[in-house]
XYZ file of C-alpha atoms in Angstrom:
503
model
C -67.157 36.633 55.819
C -63.438 36.962 56.648
C -62.898 33.373 57.842
C -64.931 31.950 54.936
C -62.881 33.858 52.370
C -59.741 32.813 54.252
C -60.559 29.100 54.073
C -61.532 29.290 50.399
C -58.380 31.234 49.520
C -56.114 28.915 51.537
C -57.381 25.946 49.512
C -57.687 27.628 46.114
C -55.768 25.941 43.316
C -56.211 28.749 40.820
C -53.309 29.167 38.441
C -53.477 32.900 39.185
C -52.673 32.315 42.849
C -54.633 31.759 46.036
C -55.253 35.421 46.935
C -55.324 37.291 43.623
C -58.715 36.029 42.317
C -60.462 37.000 45.565
C -58.783 40.403 45.604
C -59.828 41.170 42.043
C -63.345 39.788 42.485
C -63.808 41.690 45.752
C -62.486 44.874 44.168
C -64.984 44.687 41.304
C -67.887 44.057 43.699
C -66.883 46.942 45.973
C -66.513 49.311 43.017
C -69.954 48.339 41.721
C -71.449 48.745 45.199
C -69.981 52.234 45.559
C -71.325 53.327 42.183
C -74.768 51.894 42.909
C -74.731 53.706 46.264
C -73.964 56.995 44.529
C -76.672 56.594 41.877
C -79.308 54.748 43.903
C -82.027 57.300 43.263
C -81.418 57.365 39.500
C -81.311 53.561 39.214
C -84.636 53.093 40.990
C -86.238 56.030 39.160
C -85.374 54.414 35.829
C -87.614 51.435 36.644
C -90.205 52.813 39.083
C -92.339 55.947 38.585
C -92.814 58.529 41.317
C -94.505 56.834 44.269
C -94.009 55.714 47.840
C -92.746 52.420 46.463
C -89.870 54.205 44.707
C -88.832 55.862 47.962
C -88.881 52.531 49.809
C -86.930 50.770 47.067
C -84.367 53.597 46.965
C -83.679 53.197 50.661
C -83.607 49.405 50.335
C -81.104 49.513 47.458
C -78.897 51.979 49.342
C -78.825 49.741 52.429
C -78.127 46.705 50.259
C -75.224 48.529 48.597
C -73.718 49.428 51.959
C -73.835 45.808 53.136
C -72.493 44.607 49.790
C -69.505 46.938 50.097
C -68.979 45.936 53.721
C -68.919 42.211 52.934
C -66.819 42.471 49.775
C -64.226 44.755 51.346
C -63.550 41.963 53.855
C -62.408 39.749 50.992
C -59.910 42.382 49.877
C -58.638 43.081 53.386
C -58.248 39.414 54.279
C -56.470 38.377 51.095
C -54.219 41.431 50.883
C -53.047 40.909 54.478
C -52.544 37.222 53.698
C -50.219 38.168 50.843
C -47.844 39.729 53.372
C -47.813 36.519 55.405
C -47.429 34.365 52.285
C -44.578 36.244 50.656
C -42.427 37.532 53.533
C -40.241 35.551 55.952
C -40.663 36.028 59.703
C -37.971 38.736 60.144
C -39.730 40.874 57.520
C -43.270 40.521 58.858
C -42.974 43.745 60.874
C -41.714 45.674 57.851
C -44.525 44.340 55.703
C -47.209 45.202 58.250
C -45.643 48.608 58.851
C -45.806 49.388 55.146
C -49.441 48.280 55.102
C -50.071 50.732 57.959
C -48.394 53.507 55.955
C -50.544 52.784 52.921
C -53.667 52.886 55.093
C -52.592 56.277 56.450
C -51.974 57.577 52.923
C -55.431 56.335 51.927
C -56.982 58.198 54.871
C -55.165 61.384 53.903
C -56.234 61.093 50.275
C -59.833 60.338 51.196
C -60.190 63.200 53.662
C -58.304 65.530 51.325
C -60.582 64.799 48.384
C -63.676 65.136 50.578
C -62.679 68.610 51.749
C -62.497 69.885 48.158
C -65.521 71.296 46.359
C -65.419 68.692 43.594
C -68.273 70.279 41.657
C -66.157 73.411 41.223
C -62.996 71.454 40.459
C -64.406 68.774 38.132
C -67.799 70.156 37.186
C -70.360 67.446 36.501
C -67.869 65.104 34.837
C -68.100 62.407 37.515
C -71.574 63.206 38.818
C -73.808 66.087 39.814
C -73.112 65.907 43.567
C -70.130 65.768 45.911
C -71.082 62.305 47.128
C -71.380 60.825 43.627
C -67.975 62.129 42.635
C -66.430 60.767 45.832
C -67.838 57.302 45.120
C -66.413 57.363 41.574
C -62.971 58.451 42.804
C -63.004 55.824 45.568
C -64.029 53.069 43.142
C -61.322 53.998 40.617
C -58.658 54.264 43.342
C -59.577 50.839 44.691
C -59.494 49.171 41.272
C -56.117 50.731 40.461
C -54.679 49.674 43.838
C -55.920 46.105 43.514
C -54.689 45.965 39.925
C -51.188 47.163 40.814
C -50.939 44.723 43.729
C -52.145 41.801 41.626
C -49.657 42.657 38.889
C -46.673 43.319 41.156
C -46.866 40.410 43.624
C -45.709 36.955 42.540
C -47.879 34.481 44.417
C -47.020 30.970 45.457
C -49.475 28.551 43.827
C -51.175 25.635 45.536
C -50.620 22.519 43.434
C -53.639 20.304 42.789
C -53.205 16.602 43.392
C -55.622 13.734 42.868
C -55.075 12.316 46.303
C -53.852 15.122 48.522
C -56.905 17.351 48.571
C -60.613 16.870 48.299
C -63.114 19.498 47.426
C -64.732 20.916 50.524
C -68.374 21.846 50.722
C -70.040 24.483 52.813
C -70.394 22.174 55.819
C -66.695 21.337 55.817
C -65.745 24.984 55.456
C -67.898 25.990 58.421
C -66.654 23.004 60.431
C -63.069 23.963 59.680
C -63.668 27.552 60.804
C -65.400 26.536 64.038
C -62.814 23.902 64.896
C -59.911 26.251 64.187
C -61.493 29.085 66.167
C -62.177 26.812 69.130
C -58.666 25.323 69.093
C -56.555 28.388 68.402
C -52.896 28.184 69.443
C -52.282 30.056 72.695
C -50.378 32.940 71.137
C -52.891 33.474 68.331
C -55.752 33.326 70.833
C -53.991 36.003 72.897
C -53.612 38.231 69.810
C -57.301 37.836 68.979
C -58.465 38.780 72.486
C -56.285 41.880 72.528
C -57.845 42.815 69.182
C -61.338 42.170 70.541
C -61.019 44.492 73.537
C -59.170 47.199 71.658
C -61.790 47.335 68.903
C -64.640 47.838 71.352
C -62.779 51.066 72.102
C -61.927 51.949 68.526
C -65.441 51.437 67.152
C -67.105 54.544 68.689
C -64.002 56.609 67.956
C -63.888 55.761 64.250
C -67.623 56.171 63.776
C -68.449 59.157 65.963
C -65.297 61.195 66.646
C -65.885 63.752 63.873
C -69.494 64.227 64.998
C -68.298 64.605 68.598
C -65.872 67.349 67.588
C -68.611 69.200 65.673
C -71.109 68.873 68.521
C -68.508 70.095 71.009
C -68.016 73.211 68.897
C -71.734 74.022 68.782
C -72.305 73.168 72.435
C -69.559 75.231 74.015
C -68.567 77.982 71.558
C -70.517 81.164 72.466
C -70.464 82.601 68.953
C -71.711 79.372 67.337
C -75.395 78.778 66.830
C -76.857 75.732 65.186
C -80.009 77.733 64.480
C -78.050 79.961 62.073
C -76.962 76.998 59.968
C -78.890 75.945 56.889
C -77.166 72.533 56.930
C -76.412 71.610 60.577
C -75.367 68.038 59.859
C -73.076 69.149 57.039
C -71.497 71.856 59.189
C -70.838 69.410 62.004
C -69.225 67.002 59.533
C -67.012 69.671 57.997
C -65.845 70.936 61.392
C -65.111 67.403 62.546
C -63.310 66.450 59.321
C -60.421 68.779 60.149
C -59.682 66.795 63.305
C -59.694 63.562 61.303
C -57.356 65.093 58.741
C -54.883 65.957 61.508
C -55.463 62.478 62.980
C -54.494 60.951 59.612
C -51.354 63.077 59.388
C -50.272 61.948 62.867
C -51.043 58.345 61.906
C -48.913 58.626 58.778
C -45.980 60.168 60.666
C -46.235 57.467 63.320
C -46.408 54.650 60.767
C -43.280 55.988 59.053
C -41.056 56.542 62.095
C -42.278 54.133 64.794
C -40.973 50.968 63.046
C -37.459 52.413 63.290
C -37.651 52.834 67.066
C -39.492 49.602 67.918
C -37.845 46.183 67.958
C -39.290 43.601 65.617
C -40.536 40.259 67.025
C -37.895 37.564 66.716
C -37.865 33.799 66.960
C -35.387 32.704 69.573
C -32.802 35.480 69.751
C -32.455 37.487 72.912
C -33.812 41.047 72.851
C -30.372 42.611 72.645
C -29.477 40.526 69.606
C -32.505 41.067 67.390
C -31.698 42.577 64.017
C -28.452 43.966 65.433
C -25.368 44.350 63.242
C -22.706 42.137 64.833
C -19.810 44.360 63.760
C -20.618 48.060 64.096
C -17.720 50.503 63.741
C -15.662 50.337 66.921
C -16.025 54.064 67.576
C -19.810 53.927 67.749
C -20.291 50.344 68.928
C -21.151 51.292 72.553
C -23.612 53.962 71.422
C -25.185 51.652 68.831
C -25.592 48.904 71.412
C -27.109 51.333 73.926
C -29.587 52.721 71.386
C -30.613 49.278 70.256
C -31.072 47.899 73.765
C -33.207 50.921 74.687
C -35.716 50.240 71.915
C -39.041 48.959 73.222
C -40.258 45.681 71.788
C -43.418 45.684 69.699
C -45.524 44.130 72.468
C -44.582 46.910 74.883
C -45.289 49.570 72.252
C -48.666 47.965 71.503
C -49.579 47.914 75.188
C -48.573 51.583 75.617
C -50.661 52.516 72.581
C -53.777 51.114 74.301
C -53.031 53.209 77.363
C -52.440 56.368 75.298
C -55.773 55.882 73.573
C -57.508 55.172 76.889
C -55.980 58.235 78.534
C -57.167 60.477 75.704
C -60.707 59.139 75.615
C -61.090 59.227 79.412
C -60.996 63.004 79.018
C -63.729 63.117 76.360
C -66.674 63.827 78.732
C -64.783 66.784 80.224
C -63.897 68.535 76.948
C -65.424 71.983 76.532
C -63.633 73.414 73.496
C -63.095 72.631 69.826
C -59.312 72.872 70.172
C -59.137 70.378 73.035
C -61.387 67.926 71.177
C -59.165 68.212 68.102
C -56.036 67.629 70.199
C -57.444 64.450 71.749
C -58.520 63.069 68.370
C -55.096 63.887 66.910
C -53.232 62.148 69.738
C -55.113 58.954 68.912
C -53.315 58.873 65.558
C -50.290 57.319 67.296
C -52.104 54.292 68.796
C -54.054 53.907 65.541
C -50.769 53.529 63.634
C -49.871 50.641 65.932
C -53.382 49.185 65.717
C -52.951 48.897 61.923
C -49.530 47.308 62.299
C -48.895 45.313 65.497
C -51.633 42.618 65.429
C -50.886 41.669 61.825
C -47.161 41.506 62.525
C -47.690 39.073 65.391
C -50.280 37.074 63.476
C -48.031 36.803 60.416
C -45.114 35.712 62.578
C -47.143 33.029 64.354
C -48.706 31.671 61.157
C -45.280 31.446 59.543
C -43.882 29.635 62.561
C -46.618 27.013 62.329
C -46.165 26.459 58.583
C -42.383 26.755 58.307
C -41.160 24.155 55.794
C -39.079 21.257 56.979
C -37.243 20.730 53.690
C -36.086 22.941 50.836
C -35.899 21.171 47.486
C -33.284 21.770 44.821
C -35.665 23.757 42.629
C -36.601 26.141 45.420
C -39.833 24.351 46.349
C -40.619 23.447 49.932
C -42.693 20.703 51.456
C -43.697 19.316 54.819
C -45.663 16.275 55.928
C -49.396 16.842 56.384
C -51.026 14.707 59.086
C -54.388 13.816 57.603
C -56.003 13.362 60.991
C -55.721 17.049 61.749
C -56.473 18.415 58.311
C -60.130 18.502 57.325
C -59.237 19.147 53.691
C -56.709 16.377 53.211
C -57.501 13.185 51.413
C -56.029 9.715 51.977
C -52.355 9.619 52.823
C -49.958 8.954 49.985
C -46.278 8.210 49.853
C -44.072 10.128 49.767
C -45.308 13.381 51.327
C -47.031 15.588 48.807
C -45.786 18.906 47.542
C -48.346 21.523 48.571
C -46.884 24.871 47.556
C -44.707 25.681 44.569
C -42.146 28.302 45.480
C -40.602 30.493 42.831
C -37.081 29.582 41.739
C -35.778 32.989 42.721
C -36.777 32.242 46.330
C -34.171 29.471 46.562
C -31.270 31.594 47.692
C -33.344 33.453 50.287
C -34.900 30.227 51.611
C -31.512 28.523 51.978
C -30.096 31.479 53.897
C -33.173 32.033 56.047
C -34.663 29.225 58.104
C -37.685 31.407 58.844
C -38.953 31.360 55.269
C -42.388 29.791 55.131
C -45.369 28.989 53.024
C -48.128 30.698 54.995
C -50.518 27.866 54.111
C -53.124 28.793 56.738
C -52.733 32.565 56.608
C -56.215 33.074 55.193
C -58.193 31.314 57.895
C -56.198 32.745 60.807
C -56.350 36.300 59.462
C -60.048 35.717 58.811
C -60.506 34.725 62.445
C -58.611 37.844 63.482
C -61.028 39.799 61.296
C -63.872 38.077 63.163
C -62.456 39.336 66.468
C -62.339 42.784 64.873
C -65.916 42.664 63.594
C -67.684 41.250 66.659
C -66.686 44.252 68.823
C -68.539 46.470 66.364
C -71.783 44.723 67.299
C -70.919 45.110 70.978
C -70.084 48.777 70.415
C -73.296 49.343 68.476
C -75.352 47.832 71.295
C -73.596 49.988 73.909
C -74.002 53.116 71.774
C -77.688 52.383 71.231
C -78.311 52.271 74.978
C -76.225 55.380 75.666
C -77.895 57.433 72.915
C -81.334 56.306 73.991
C -80.681 57.782 77.428
C -78.384 60.737 76.773
C -78.912 61.925 73.190
C -79.528 65.716 73.204
C -83.153 66.649 72.706
C -84.540 63.275 73.786
C -84.657 63.848 77.543
C -85.459 67.447 78.597
C -84.706 66.723 82.235
C -81.031 66.284 81.330
C -80.826 69.764 79.773
C -82.423 72.239 82.168
C -83.160 75.652 80.769
C -82.899 74.517 77.144
C -85.650 74.388 74.565
C -85.585 70.800 73.369
C -89.157 70.503 72.182
C -88.600 71.939 68.691
C -88.776 69.741 65.645
C -87.146 69.655 62.232
C -83.632 69.189 60.880
C -82.277 72.196 62.768
C -82.924 70.336 66.005
C -80.766 67.339 65.114
C -78.085 68.823 67.358
C -78.881 71.164 70.256
C -76.439 73.655 71.681
C -76.562 72.715 75.334
C -74.208 73.541 78.173
C -75.559 71.115 80.739
C -75.977 67.386 80.740
C -73.714 64.639 79.377
C -72.831 64.193 75.728
C -73.843 60.744 74.498
C -70.875 60.334 72.141
C -68.425 61.419 74.858
C -69.855 58.761 77.157
C -69.410 56.134 74.420
C -65.793 57.233 73.993
C -65.308 56.977 77.761
C -66.667 53.415 77.780
C -64.348 52.628 74.878
C -61.438 53.913 76.958
C -62.301 51.401 79.699
C -62.182 48.601 77.121
C -58.832 49.928 75.858
C -57.475 49.484 79.389
C -58.715 45.896 79.149
C -56.788 45.553 75.879
C -53.672 46.861 77.634
C -54.102 44.242 80.360
C -54.610 41.511 77.742
C -51.411 42.663 75.990
C -49.518 42.475 79.284
C -50.737 38.899 79.744
C -49.669 38.182 76.176
C -46.148 39.352 77.081
C -46.087 36.842 79.909
C -47.235 34.091 77.548
C -44.459 34.933 75.098
C -41.855 34.773 77.877
C -43.089 31.388 79.072
C -43.240 29.835 75.594
C -40.125 31.340 74.014
């Protein structure tokens, strides 16, 4: 879905901008999907009387809503990230991505904070008669407000329609464009995508199962805890694990705020010691300022170290025997997660802007470059002179004249969509690995792995067994993810070598 939305947005000639219509449309679909998910039972009950059919249709509608939200949210993520690439010059790509990371962290904090409240006591039945319904309403409203503010606040550059420069592309051309671009990625962008691929095989089990792992660890190894005494074992596990994710989000937010100040931003051609460095610091502090600046790690090094920090934490997962240690490991991962939400998009934005940097700035602030029709699937017959593709705002003139790195970001959508593809595919790989691991090691499924334990009981209370022997399936998945994170670190190291050779 990401690459398709990217191609369509890149070539959209809407007067409202290339990204804004997809953001708004995606936001409305996601909001509707969340509300349908919260009221699935009531919607089906309105049309179908009590029967087995109603139960089947309720489950079907709930699954459909989940997939609808999953697909539509990709449109919002792709286009909102593309806005950063479209509107910011290369030197500001790191700042833009860092602020996106901060907003993500704030969203995590707000989401976990709201979920920990007893909304029925706070709001009554105003937004629904259950905690889940009220959470879906709050999430839908928050998303619509966020998309609305972004759409109102950001001035987009508009793609100008021309009779000869562009032809309408059908589904076949869109798919062909995606496949051809994916197969012929520039070396640096391909390197970014492969780092993302390996890192997300590691992040997938963490993001999906870490809270459950913390809760299971508590019930497995805390003597005073007994799952048999709980009337809602799944709920208790979720609530215990949510505290670790709340701390994880706090660490992520702190990291996203302070790390950009201690990490050097990617630069075009300047040497590391000259990037974003004030040429005339006060004489008294010039040596100290130069020393502090030169000691900053570059973003590639910080990204590589973040993979290793995550791997080191998750390597310990199978050996954890206490709630506090599990919480500490989950919290530590907030630092690499801050970089995971920031670094790949910074590099991708920088590379896309380098490829689409304008060759000429016109007197009215517009920019243009020649488009070789042979390499552009969406271009029509050549015309003379070269056609104006993007209309820059007049207020961009001064910035564009002073900054050679200003760009149009024409292909931001498709490349960020491809990056999203390399983020999504690892989830299928992770799901397949988790399925195999859980089939073998899930508590209660294989008595021989849990000697001395009663694992033959049935019912909801047996969803999680308090066992002290045998491996934990989730911990094993986290361990496998750590191995893949080491692979991501190696891929990042190779990416550093590529950057040195092609600088």
